[in-house]
XYZ file of C-alpha atoms in Angstrom:
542
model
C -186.209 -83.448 72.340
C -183.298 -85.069 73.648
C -180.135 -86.049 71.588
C -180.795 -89.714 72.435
C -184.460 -89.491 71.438
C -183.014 -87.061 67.917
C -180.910 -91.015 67.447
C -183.812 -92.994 68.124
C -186.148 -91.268 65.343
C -183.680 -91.745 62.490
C -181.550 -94.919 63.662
C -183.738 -96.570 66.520
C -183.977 -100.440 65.452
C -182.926 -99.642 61.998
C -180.846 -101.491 59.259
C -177.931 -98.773 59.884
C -177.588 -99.558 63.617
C -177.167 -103.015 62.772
C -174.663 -101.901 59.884
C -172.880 -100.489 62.535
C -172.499 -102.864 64.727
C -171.242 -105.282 61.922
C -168.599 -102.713 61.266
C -167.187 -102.187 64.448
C -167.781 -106.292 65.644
C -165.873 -108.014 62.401
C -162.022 -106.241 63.396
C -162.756 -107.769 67.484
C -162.616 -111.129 65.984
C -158.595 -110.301 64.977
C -158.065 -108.532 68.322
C -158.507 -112.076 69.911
C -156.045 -113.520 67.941
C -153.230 -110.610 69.222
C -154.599 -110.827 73.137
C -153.708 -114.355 72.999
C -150.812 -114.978 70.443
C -148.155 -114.807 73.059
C -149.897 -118.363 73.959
C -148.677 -119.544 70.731
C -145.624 -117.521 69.807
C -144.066 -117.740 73.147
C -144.647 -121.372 73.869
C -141.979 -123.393 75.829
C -141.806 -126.745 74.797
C -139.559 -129.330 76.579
C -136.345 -128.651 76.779
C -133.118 -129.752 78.609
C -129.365 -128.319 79.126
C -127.520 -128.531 75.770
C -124.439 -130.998 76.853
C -120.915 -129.572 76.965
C -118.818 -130.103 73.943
C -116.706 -132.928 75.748
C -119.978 -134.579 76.350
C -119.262 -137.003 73.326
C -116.470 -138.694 75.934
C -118.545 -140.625 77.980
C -122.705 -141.328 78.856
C -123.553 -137.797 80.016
C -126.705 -137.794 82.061
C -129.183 -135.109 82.906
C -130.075 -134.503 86.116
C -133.895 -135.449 87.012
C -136.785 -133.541 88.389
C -139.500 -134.653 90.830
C -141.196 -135.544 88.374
C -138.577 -137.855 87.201
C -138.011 -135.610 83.780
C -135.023 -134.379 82.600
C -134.506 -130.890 84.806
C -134.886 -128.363 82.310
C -132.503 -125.737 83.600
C -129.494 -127.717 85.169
C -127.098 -130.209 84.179
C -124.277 -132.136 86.328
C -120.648 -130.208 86.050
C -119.176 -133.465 85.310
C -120.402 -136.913 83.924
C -121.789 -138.790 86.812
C -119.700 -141.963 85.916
C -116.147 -139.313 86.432
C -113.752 -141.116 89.176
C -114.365 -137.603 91.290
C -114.483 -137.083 95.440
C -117.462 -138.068 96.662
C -118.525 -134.358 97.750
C -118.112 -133.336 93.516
C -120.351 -135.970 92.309
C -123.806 -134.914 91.483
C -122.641 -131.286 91.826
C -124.907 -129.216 89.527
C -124.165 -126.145 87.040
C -126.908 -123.736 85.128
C -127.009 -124.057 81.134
C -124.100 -122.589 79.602
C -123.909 -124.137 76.472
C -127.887 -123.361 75.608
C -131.105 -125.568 74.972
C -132.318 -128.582 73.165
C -136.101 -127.643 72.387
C -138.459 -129.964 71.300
C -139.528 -128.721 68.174
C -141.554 -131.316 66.494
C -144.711 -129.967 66.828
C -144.106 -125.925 66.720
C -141.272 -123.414 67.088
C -141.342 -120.261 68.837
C -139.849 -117.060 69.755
C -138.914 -119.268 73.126
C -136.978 -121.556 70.731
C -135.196 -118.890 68.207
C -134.045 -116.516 71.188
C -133.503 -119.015 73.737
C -135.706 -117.321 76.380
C -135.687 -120.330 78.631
C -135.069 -120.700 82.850
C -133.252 -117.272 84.079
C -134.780 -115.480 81.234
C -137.785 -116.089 81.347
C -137.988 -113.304 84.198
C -137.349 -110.573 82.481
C -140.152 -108.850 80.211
C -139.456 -109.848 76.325
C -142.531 -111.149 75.679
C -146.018 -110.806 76.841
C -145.325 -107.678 79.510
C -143.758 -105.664 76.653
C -147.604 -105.912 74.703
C -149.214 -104.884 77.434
C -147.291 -102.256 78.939
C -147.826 -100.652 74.773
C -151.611 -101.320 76.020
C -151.177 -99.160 78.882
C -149.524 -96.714 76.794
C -151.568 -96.382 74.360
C -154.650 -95.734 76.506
C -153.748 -92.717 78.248
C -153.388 -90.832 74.542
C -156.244 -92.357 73.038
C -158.748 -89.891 74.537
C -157.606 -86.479 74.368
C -156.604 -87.641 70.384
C -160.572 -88.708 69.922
C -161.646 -85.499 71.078
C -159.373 -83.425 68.812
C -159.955 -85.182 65.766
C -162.750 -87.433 66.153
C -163.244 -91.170 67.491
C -163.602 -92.329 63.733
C -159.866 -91.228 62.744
C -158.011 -93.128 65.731
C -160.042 -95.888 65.099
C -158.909 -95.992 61.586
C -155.007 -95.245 62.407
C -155.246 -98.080 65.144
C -156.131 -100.247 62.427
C -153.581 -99.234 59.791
C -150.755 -99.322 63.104
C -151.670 -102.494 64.043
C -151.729 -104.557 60.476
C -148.008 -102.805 60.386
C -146.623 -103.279 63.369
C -148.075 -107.191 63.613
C -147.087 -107.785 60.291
C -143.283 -106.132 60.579
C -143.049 -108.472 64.146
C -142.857 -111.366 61.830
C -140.124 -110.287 60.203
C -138.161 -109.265 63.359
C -134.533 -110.039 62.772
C -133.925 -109.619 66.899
C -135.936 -109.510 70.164
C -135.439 -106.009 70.337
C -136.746 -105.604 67.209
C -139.597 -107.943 67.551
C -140.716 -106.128 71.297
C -140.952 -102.398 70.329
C -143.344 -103.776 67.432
C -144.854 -106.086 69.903
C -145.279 -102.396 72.235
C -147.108 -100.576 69.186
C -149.101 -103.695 68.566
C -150.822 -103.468 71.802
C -150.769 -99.280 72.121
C -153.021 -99.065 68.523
C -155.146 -102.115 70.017
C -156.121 -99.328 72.846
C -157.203 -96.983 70.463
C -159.049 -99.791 69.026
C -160.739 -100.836 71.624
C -161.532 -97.274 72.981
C -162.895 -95.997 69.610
C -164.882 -99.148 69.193
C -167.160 -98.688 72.624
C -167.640 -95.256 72.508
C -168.568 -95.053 68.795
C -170.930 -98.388 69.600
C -172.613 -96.085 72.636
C -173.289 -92.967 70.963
C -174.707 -94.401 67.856
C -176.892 -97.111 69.579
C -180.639 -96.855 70.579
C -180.893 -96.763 74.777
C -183.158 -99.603 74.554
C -180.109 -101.430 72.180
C -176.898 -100.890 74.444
C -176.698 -104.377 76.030
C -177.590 -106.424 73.234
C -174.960 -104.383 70.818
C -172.237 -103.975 73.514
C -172.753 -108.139 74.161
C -172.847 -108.719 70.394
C -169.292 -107.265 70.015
C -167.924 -108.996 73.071
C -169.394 -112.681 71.394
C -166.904 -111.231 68.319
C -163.981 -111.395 70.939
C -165.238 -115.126 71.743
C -165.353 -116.289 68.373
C -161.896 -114.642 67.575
C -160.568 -117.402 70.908
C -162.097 -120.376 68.200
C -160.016 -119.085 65.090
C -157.003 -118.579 67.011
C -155.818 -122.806 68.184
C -157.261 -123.702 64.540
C -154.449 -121.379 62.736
C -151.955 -121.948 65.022
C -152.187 -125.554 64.594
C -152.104 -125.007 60.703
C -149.293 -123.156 61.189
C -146.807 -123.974 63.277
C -143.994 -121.707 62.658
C -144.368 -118.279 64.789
C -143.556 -116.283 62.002
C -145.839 -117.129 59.527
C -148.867 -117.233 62.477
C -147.915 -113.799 63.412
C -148.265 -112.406 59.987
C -151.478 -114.324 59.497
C -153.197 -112.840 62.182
C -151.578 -109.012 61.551
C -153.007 -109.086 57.565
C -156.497 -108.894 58.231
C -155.983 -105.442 59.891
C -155.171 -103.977 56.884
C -158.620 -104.883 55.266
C -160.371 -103.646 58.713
C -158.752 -100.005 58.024
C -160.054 -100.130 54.922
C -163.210 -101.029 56.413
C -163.175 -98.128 58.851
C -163.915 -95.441 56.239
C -167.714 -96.759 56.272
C -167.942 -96.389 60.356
C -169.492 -92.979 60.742
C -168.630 -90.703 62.740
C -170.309 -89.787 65.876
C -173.063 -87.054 65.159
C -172.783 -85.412 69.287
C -168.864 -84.786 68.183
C -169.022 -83.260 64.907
C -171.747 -80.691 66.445
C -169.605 -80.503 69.406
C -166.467 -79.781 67.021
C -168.028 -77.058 65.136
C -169.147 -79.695 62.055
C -172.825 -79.201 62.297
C -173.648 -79.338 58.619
C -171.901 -82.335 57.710
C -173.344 -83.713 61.153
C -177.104 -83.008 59.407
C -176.036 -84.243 56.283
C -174.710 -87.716 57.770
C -178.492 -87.855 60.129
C -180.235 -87.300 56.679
C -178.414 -89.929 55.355
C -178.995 -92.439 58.261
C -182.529 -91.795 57.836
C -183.183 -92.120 54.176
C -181.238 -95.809 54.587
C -183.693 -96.437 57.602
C -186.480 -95.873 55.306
C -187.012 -92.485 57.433
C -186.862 -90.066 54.980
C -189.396 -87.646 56.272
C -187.861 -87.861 59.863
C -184.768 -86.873 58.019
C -186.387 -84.121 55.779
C -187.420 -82.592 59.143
C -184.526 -82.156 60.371
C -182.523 -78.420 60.513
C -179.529 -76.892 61.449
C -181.368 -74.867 64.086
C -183.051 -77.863 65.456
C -179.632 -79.896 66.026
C -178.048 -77.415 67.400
C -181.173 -76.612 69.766
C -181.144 -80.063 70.727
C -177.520 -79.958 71.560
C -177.462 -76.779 72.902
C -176.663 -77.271 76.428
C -173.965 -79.629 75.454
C -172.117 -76.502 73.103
C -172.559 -73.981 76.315
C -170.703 -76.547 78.620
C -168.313 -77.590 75.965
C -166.546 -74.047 76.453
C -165.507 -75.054 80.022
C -161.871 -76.370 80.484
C -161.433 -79.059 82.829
C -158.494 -81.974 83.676
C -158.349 -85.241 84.698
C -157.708 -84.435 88.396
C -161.979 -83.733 88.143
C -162.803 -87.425 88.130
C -161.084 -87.589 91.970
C -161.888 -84.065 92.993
C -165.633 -84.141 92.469
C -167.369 -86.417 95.312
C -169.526 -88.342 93.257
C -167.312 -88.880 90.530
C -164.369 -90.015 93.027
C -166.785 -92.364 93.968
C -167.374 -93.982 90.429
C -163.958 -94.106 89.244
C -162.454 -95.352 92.683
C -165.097 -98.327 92.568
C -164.925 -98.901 88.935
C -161.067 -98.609 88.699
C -160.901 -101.516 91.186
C -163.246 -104.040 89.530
C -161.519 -103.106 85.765
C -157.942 -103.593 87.414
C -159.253 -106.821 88.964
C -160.903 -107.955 86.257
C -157.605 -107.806 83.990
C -155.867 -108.916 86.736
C -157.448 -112.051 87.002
C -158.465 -112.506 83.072
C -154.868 -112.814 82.145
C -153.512 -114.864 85.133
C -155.979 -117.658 83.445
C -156.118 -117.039 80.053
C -152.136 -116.984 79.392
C -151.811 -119.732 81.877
C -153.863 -122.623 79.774
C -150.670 -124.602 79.773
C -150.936 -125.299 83.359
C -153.853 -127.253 83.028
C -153.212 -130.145 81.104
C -151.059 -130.635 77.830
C -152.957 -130.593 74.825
C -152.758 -126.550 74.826
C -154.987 -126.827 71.258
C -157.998 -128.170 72.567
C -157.897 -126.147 76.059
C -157.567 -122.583 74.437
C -160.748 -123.766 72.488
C -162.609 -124.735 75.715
C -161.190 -121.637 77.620
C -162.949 -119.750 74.640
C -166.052 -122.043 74.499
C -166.816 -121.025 77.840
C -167.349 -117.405 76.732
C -170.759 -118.248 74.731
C -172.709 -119.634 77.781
C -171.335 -116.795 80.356
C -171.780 -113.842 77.970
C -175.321 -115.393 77.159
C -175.902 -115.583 81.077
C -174.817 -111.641 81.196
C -176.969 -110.653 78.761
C -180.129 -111.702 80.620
C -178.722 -110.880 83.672
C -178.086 -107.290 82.843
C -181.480 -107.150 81.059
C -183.417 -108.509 84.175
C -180.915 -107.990 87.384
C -179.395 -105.091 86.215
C -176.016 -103.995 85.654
C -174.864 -103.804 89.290
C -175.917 -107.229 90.703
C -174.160 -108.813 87.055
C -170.559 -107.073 87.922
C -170.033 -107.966 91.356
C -171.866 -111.462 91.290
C -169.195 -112.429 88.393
C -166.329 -110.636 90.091
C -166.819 -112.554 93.364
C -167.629 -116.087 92.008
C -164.221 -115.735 89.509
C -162.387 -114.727 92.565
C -163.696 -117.827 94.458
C -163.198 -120.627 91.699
C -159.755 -119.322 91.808
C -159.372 -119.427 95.039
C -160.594 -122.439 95.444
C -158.005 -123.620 93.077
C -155.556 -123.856 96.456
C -157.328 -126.847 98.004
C -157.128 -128.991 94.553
C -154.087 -130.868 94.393
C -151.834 -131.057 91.368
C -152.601 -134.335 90.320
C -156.361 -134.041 89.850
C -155.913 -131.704 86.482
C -159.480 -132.266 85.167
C -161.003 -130.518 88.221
C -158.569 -127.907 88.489
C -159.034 -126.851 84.296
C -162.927 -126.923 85.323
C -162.389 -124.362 88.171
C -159.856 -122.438 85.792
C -162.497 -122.458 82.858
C -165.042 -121.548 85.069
C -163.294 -118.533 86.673
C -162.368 -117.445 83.462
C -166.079 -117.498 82.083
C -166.900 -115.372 85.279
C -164.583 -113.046 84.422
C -165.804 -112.486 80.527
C -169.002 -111.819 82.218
C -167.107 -109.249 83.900
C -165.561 -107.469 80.911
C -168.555 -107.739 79.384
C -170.814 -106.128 81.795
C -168.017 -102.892 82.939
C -167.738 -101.844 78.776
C -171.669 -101.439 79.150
C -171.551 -100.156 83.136
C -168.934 -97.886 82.790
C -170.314 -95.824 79.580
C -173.609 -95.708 81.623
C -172.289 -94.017 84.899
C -170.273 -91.281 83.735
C -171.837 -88.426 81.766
C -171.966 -88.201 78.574
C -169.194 -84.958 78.170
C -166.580 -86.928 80.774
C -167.968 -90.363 79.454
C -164.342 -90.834 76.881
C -162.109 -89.717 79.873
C -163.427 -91.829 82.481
C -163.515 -94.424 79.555
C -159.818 -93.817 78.987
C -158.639 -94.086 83.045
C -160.213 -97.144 83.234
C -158.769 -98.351 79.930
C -155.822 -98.096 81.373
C -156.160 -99.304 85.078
C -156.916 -102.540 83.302
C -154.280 -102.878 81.361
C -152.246 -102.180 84.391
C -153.340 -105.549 85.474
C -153.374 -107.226 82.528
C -149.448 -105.972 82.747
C -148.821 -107.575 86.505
C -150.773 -110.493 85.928
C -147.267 -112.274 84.471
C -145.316 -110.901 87.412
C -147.177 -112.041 90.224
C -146.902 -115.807 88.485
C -143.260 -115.431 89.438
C -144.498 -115.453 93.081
C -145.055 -118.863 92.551
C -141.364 -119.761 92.737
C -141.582 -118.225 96.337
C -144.478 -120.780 97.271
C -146.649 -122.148 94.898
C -150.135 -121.336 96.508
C -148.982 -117.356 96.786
C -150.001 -116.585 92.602
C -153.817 -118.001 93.086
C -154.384 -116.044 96.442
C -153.453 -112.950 95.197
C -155.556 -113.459 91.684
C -158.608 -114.349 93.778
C -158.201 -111.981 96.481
C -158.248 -109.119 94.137
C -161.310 -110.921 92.416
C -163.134 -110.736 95.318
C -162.037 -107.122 96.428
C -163.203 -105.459 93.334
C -166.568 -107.444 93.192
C -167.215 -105.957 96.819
C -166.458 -102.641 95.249
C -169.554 -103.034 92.961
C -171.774 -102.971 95.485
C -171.414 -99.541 96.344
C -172.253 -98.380 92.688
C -175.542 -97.303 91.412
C -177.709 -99.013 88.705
C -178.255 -97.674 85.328
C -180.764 -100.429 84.239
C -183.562 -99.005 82.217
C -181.796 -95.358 82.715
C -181.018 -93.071 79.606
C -177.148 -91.997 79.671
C -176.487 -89.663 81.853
C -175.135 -85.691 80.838
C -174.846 -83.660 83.920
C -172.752 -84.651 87.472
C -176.731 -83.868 89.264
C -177.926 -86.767 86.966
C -175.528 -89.461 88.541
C -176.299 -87.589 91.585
C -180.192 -88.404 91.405
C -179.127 -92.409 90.998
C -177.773 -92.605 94.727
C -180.464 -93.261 97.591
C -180.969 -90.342 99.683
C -178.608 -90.133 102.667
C -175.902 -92.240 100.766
C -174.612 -89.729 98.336
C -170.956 -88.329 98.921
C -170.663 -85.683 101.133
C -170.357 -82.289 99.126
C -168.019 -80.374 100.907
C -169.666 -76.751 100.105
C -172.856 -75.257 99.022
C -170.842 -73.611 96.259
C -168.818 -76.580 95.675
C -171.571 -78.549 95.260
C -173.359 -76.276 92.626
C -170.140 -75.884 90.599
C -170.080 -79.840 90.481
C -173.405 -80.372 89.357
C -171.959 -78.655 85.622
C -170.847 -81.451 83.406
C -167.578 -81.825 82.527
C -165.832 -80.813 79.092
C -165.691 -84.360 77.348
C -162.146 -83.061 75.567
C -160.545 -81.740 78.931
C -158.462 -84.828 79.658
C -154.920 -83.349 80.368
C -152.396 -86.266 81.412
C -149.631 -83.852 80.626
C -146.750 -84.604 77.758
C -147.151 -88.082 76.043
């Protein structure tokens, strides 16, 4: 019997699977709110140059736009009605006395720290949480696999609700972005912790309906967030709203089991027996649990404890043919993916002006496409869903070049649209990506790709700044890269209907004969057939 098949007899279909699922879904709908507070927080509303104190002499005009507003970042040196030469008047200066914000309807971090025109280059606000996402996901996996996935999930929690909460209360912008940095390195362990824990509890037959259950969480979270931050307008107060909850979710977190294949992995066998026994008798299984043994478990994992005592690093997932293969391909369509995601999703201001009722169509979309995935993965199969999404995201977005500015409706359908694509996307690589790699390399390859993501998530903001170069450059690079890591999808294998794999020859099998990577030895390829140790991930000091 099979470790999978050991899960099925005492948790297949079962009221604990679903219990589960619950438990690990509720905290996603507060990671939405975080992913997209910066929406919110860091809002710019209209502003103009602050007049000099002499203003009050004379009518002291702003200079216009071509758009005929006020021109947020200039004003004229001196009052255009000043007897000056002819070759001073109209002569232009940058801010130097500050802003006046329009703060009727909400404030902002914008507004407090005056992060307006020349500063809104540099990285204060939404590049600091995701660079503490990229961070945070290169730890995340060798900590899992020393002390379990069910403890980092539980300290992400507690180090989220703290830092989000103390970011409120930021008395500087320093201050506020090294809290802002731990907010989004515990949302890695989150999110890590939450997929593989999902994966190795789940039924095979249960994968893509639990994995798309969670990611419908993430949806709903995109509906809670314009209602609160319309009920509360001050930045503060929203922050701290949206940081509470966490503390409840670690709470929470002591009822999330931990996963049986680690604890016999880690030496914990017993209590490992003792938590199956309990799983069953909750099921309603209680002779399937009865039969259970010590001997039995650890026959069933047997193979798994023999290869555990091999020491491996990360340079295995590139020097291993078949694995380079998998990560290369998958690293591109996560990085794209992210890449893309955020270009749209913290861009919703572009695309009209009520930013409240866009954010909830930009999340409305997500119920339709991750519906769509769902039967797609179930029917097409995993590898015709990733790059199908990939390549029609990157091609609403590029198609975004040929709409002018003036026709906004069509451009926020094409926006919404690419972003719904791209949901699919997520979506579909959590499930992929724990399918393709084997089960003891499975939280490493996890963990790379974790990252590579973020990575884009990260550039997404910088590549907007292109835009000041020429404004067509930021949407042909976002779709280009779209595009580029849906092609990569073709050239991985499909896992539909496939139990996980656990060896490198089980991957192997997938590929059609005469397209596998070429092994570069006999002996080489023998010593790469032995699966990987699922703790080896050495990224050196952190």
């Amino acid at each position: 019997m099979t470790f999978s098949k050991l899960i099925d007899n005492v948790n297949s279909k079962g009221p604990f699977q679903f219990l589960v699922t619950a438990l690990l879904a509720i905290p996603i709908l507060g990671m939405a709110n975080h992913y997209l507070l910066q929406i919110f927080t860091a809002a710019t509303p209209a502003h103009h140059c602050r007049p000099p104190p002499n203003a009050s002499a004379g009518p002291w005009l702003l200079p216009t736009g071509l758009n005929g507003k006020p021109e947020p970042c200039l004003r004229f040196i001196y009052p255009p009605n000043a007897s000056l030469p002819n070759d001073t008047q109209g002569a232009t200066e940058p801010c130097l006395d500050g802003w006046v914000y329009n703060i009727s309807t909400r404030d902002s971090i914008v507004t407090e720290w005056s992060l307006s025109c020349n500063t809104r280059k540099l990285p204060p606000t939404s590049k600091i949480f995701f660079l503490g996402l990229i961070r945070g996901g290169i730890p995340s996996s060798p900590l899992s696999c020393r002390f379990g996935r069910k403890p980092i999930l539980s300290c992400s929690y507690l180090m989220l609700a703290a830092s989000g909460s103390g970011a409120a209360f930021s008395p500087t912008l320093p201050v506020y972005m090294v809290l802002r940095f731990m907010c989004g390195f515990s949302i890695s362990g989150v999110s890590l912790s939450t997929v593989i824990l999902n994966v190795e509890w789940v039924s095979t037959r249960m994968r893509a309906i639990t994995s798309t259950t969670i990611g419908y969480f993430y949806t709903f979270g995109q509906f809670i967030l314009p209602g609160l931050a319309y009920a509360i307008p001050q930045w503060r107060w929203l922050q701290f709203t949206v940081s509470m909850p966490f503390f409840a979710f670690f709470l929470l977190s002591w009822w999330v089991p931990e996963s049986i294949r680690w604890m016999v992995l880690s030496g914990k066998s017993s209590k490992a027996l003792k938590i199956l026994q309990w799983v069953a008798i909750f099921n309603g299984k209680k002779e399937e649990g009865e039969k259970l043994s010590l001997e039995e478990l650890r026959l069933n994992l047997q193979k798994d404890i023999s290869l555990a005592k091999a020491k491996y690093s990360i340079a295995d997932l590139f020097r291993i043919p078949i694995l380079r293969r998998v990560t290369f391909c998958l690293s591109l369509a996560w990085f794209s993916t992210g890449f893309a995601y955020y270009s749209l999703a913290m861009g919703v201001e572009e695309f009209g002006s009520n930013l409240y009722l866009l954010q909830l169509i930009f999340g409305g979309v997500d119920i339709p496409a991750k519906f769509i995935t769902l039967i797609s993965m179930s029917y097409l199969g995993r590898h015709i869903t990733e790059a199908t999404t990939l390549l029609l995201a990157g091609g609403s977005i590029l198609a975004l070049i040929f709409v002018p500015s003036d026709l906004q409706t069509l451009r926020a359908v094409l926006a919404v649209f690419g972003k719904g694509c791209l949901s699919s996307s997520f979506t579909c690589l959590f499930l992929y990506t724990t399918e393709l790699y084997p089960t003891v390399i499975r939280q490493t390859g996890m963990g790379i790709n974790n990252v590579l993501t973020r990575v884009g998530s990260m550039t997404a903001p910088l590549v907007r700044i292109t835009g000041e170069l020429h404004p067509l450059a930021p949407n042909i690079i976002f779709g280009t890269a779209a595009v580029l890591g849906g092609s990569a999808a073709f050239f991985l294998p499909e896992t539909l209907n496939q139990p996980l794999p656990e060896t490198i020859q089980d991957i192997e099998n997938w590929f059609p004969r005469g397209k596998e990577p070429k092994q570069e030895s006999e002996a080489e390829k023998a010593s790469q057939r032995i699966p990987l140790q699922p703790c080896g991930l050495d990224l050196g000091p952190s």
